[in-house]
C-alpha positions as a Markdown table, in Angstrom:
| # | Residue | x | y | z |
|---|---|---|---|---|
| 1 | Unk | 0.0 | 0.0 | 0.0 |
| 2 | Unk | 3.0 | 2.4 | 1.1 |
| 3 | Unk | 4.9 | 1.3 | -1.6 |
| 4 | Unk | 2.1 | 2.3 | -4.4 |
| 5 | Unk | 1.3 | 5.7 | -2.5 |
| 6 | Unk | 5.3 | 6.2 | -2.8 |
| 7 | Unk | 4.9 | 5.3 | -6.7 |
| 8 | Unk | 2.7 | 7.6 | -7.7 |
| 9 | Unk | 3.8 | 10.6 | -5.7 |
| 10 | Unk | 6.8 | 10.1 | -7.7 |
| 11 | Unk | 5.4 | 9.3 | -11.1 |
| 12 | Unk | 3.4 | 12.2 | -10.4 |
| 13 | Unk | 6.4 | 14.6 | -9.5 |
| 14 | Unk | 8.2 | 13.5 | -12.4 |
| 15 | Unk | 5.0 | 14.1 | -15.0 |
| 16 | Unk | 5.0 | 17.5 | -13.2 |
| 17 | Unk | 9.0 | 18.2 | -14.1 |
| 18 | Unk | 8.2 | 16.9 | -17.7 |
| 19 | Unk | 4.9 | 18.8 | -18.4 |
| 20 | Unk | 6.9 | 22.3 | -16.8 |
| 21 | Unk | 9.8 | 21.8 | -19.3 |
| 22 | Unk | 7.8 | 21.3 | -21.9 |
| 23 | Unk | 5.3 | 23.8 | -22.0 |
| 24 | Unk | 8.5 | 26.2 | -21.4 |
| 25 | Unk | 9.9 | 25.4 | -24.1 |
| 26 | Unk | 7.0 | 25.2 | -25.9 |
| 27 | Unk | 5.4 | 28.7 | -24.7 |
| 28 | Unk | 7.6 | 31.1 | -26.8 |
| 29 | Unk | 6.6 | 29.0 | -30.2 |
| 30 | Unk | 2.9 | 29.0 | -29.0 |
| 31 | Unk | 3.3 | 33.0 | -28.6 |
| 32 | Unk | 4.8 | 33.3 | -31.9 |
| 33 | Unk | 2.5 | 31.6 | -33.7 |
| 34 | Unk | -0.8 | 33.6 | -32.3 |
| 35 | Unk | 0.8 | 36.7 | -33.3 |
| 36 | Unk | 2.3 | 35.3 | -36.6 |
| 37 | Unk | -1.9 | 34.2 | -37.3 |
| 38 | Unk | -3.1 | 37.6 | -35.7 |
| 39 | Unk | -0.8 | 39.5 | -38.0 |
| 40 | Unk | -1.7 | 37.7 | -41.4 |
| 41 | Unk | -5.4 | 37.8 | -40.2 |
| 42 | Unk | -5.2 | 41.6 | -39.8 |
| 43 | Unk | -3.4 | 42.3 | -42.9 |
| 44 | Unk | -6.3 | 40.2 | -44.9 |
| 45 | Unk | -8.8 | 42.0 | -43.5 |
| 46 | Unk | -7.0 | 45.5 | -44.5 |
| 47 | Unk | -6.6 | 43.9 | -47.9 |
| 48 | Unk | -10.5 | 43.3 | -48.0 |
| 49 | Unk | -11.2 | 46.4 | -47.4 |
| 50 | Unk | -9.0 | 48.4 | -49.4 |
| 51 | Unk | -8.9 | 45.9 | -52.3 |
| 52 | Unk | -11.3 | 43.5 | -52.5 |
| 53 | Unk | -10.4 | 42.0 | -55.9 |
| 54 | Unk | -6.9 | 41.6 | -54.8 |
| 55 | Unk | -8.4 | 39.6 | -51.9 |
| 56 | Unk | -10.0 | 37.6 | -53.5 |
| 57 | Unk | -7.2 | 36.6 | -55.5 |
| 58 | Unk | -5.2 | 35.8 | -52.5 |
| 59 | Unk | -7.9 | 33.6 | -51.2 |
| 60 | Unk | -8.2 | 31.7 | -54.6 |
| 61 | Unk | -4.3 | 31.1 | -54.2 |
| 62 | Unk | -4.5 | 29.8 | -51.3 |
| 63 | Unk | -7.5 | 27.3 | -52.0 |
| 64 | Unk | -5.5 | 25.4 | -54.8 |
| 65 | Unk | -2.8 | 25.5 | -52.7 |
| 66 | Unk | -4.7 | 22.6 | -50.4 |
């Protein structure tokens, strides 16, 4: 009984130590990719409104692309 208690505060500790390094490392790239989709989602938007054909031919492009 002691012995499984013991187990899993330690598996449990160690998932903690893995999760924390890997969301720390994996915070910055998260952060750079919101504002990489924020800034491309922006600039669309500016591009439909100041020129909608040229919009549209973006979209287009990017259809055939998939």
């Amino acid at each position: 009984m002691i012995r499984s208690i013991l187990y899993l505060l330690v598996l449990g500790f160690v998932g903690m130590m893995v999760l924390s390094v890997v969301f720390g490392l994996l915070a910055p790239l998260i952060g750079f990719a919101i504002k990489l989709v924020l800034i491309v989602v922006v600039g669309y938007f500016l591009l439909r409104i100041f020129s909608p054909k040229k919009a549209n031919q973006v979209r287009d492009k990017l259809r055939r692309v998939k």
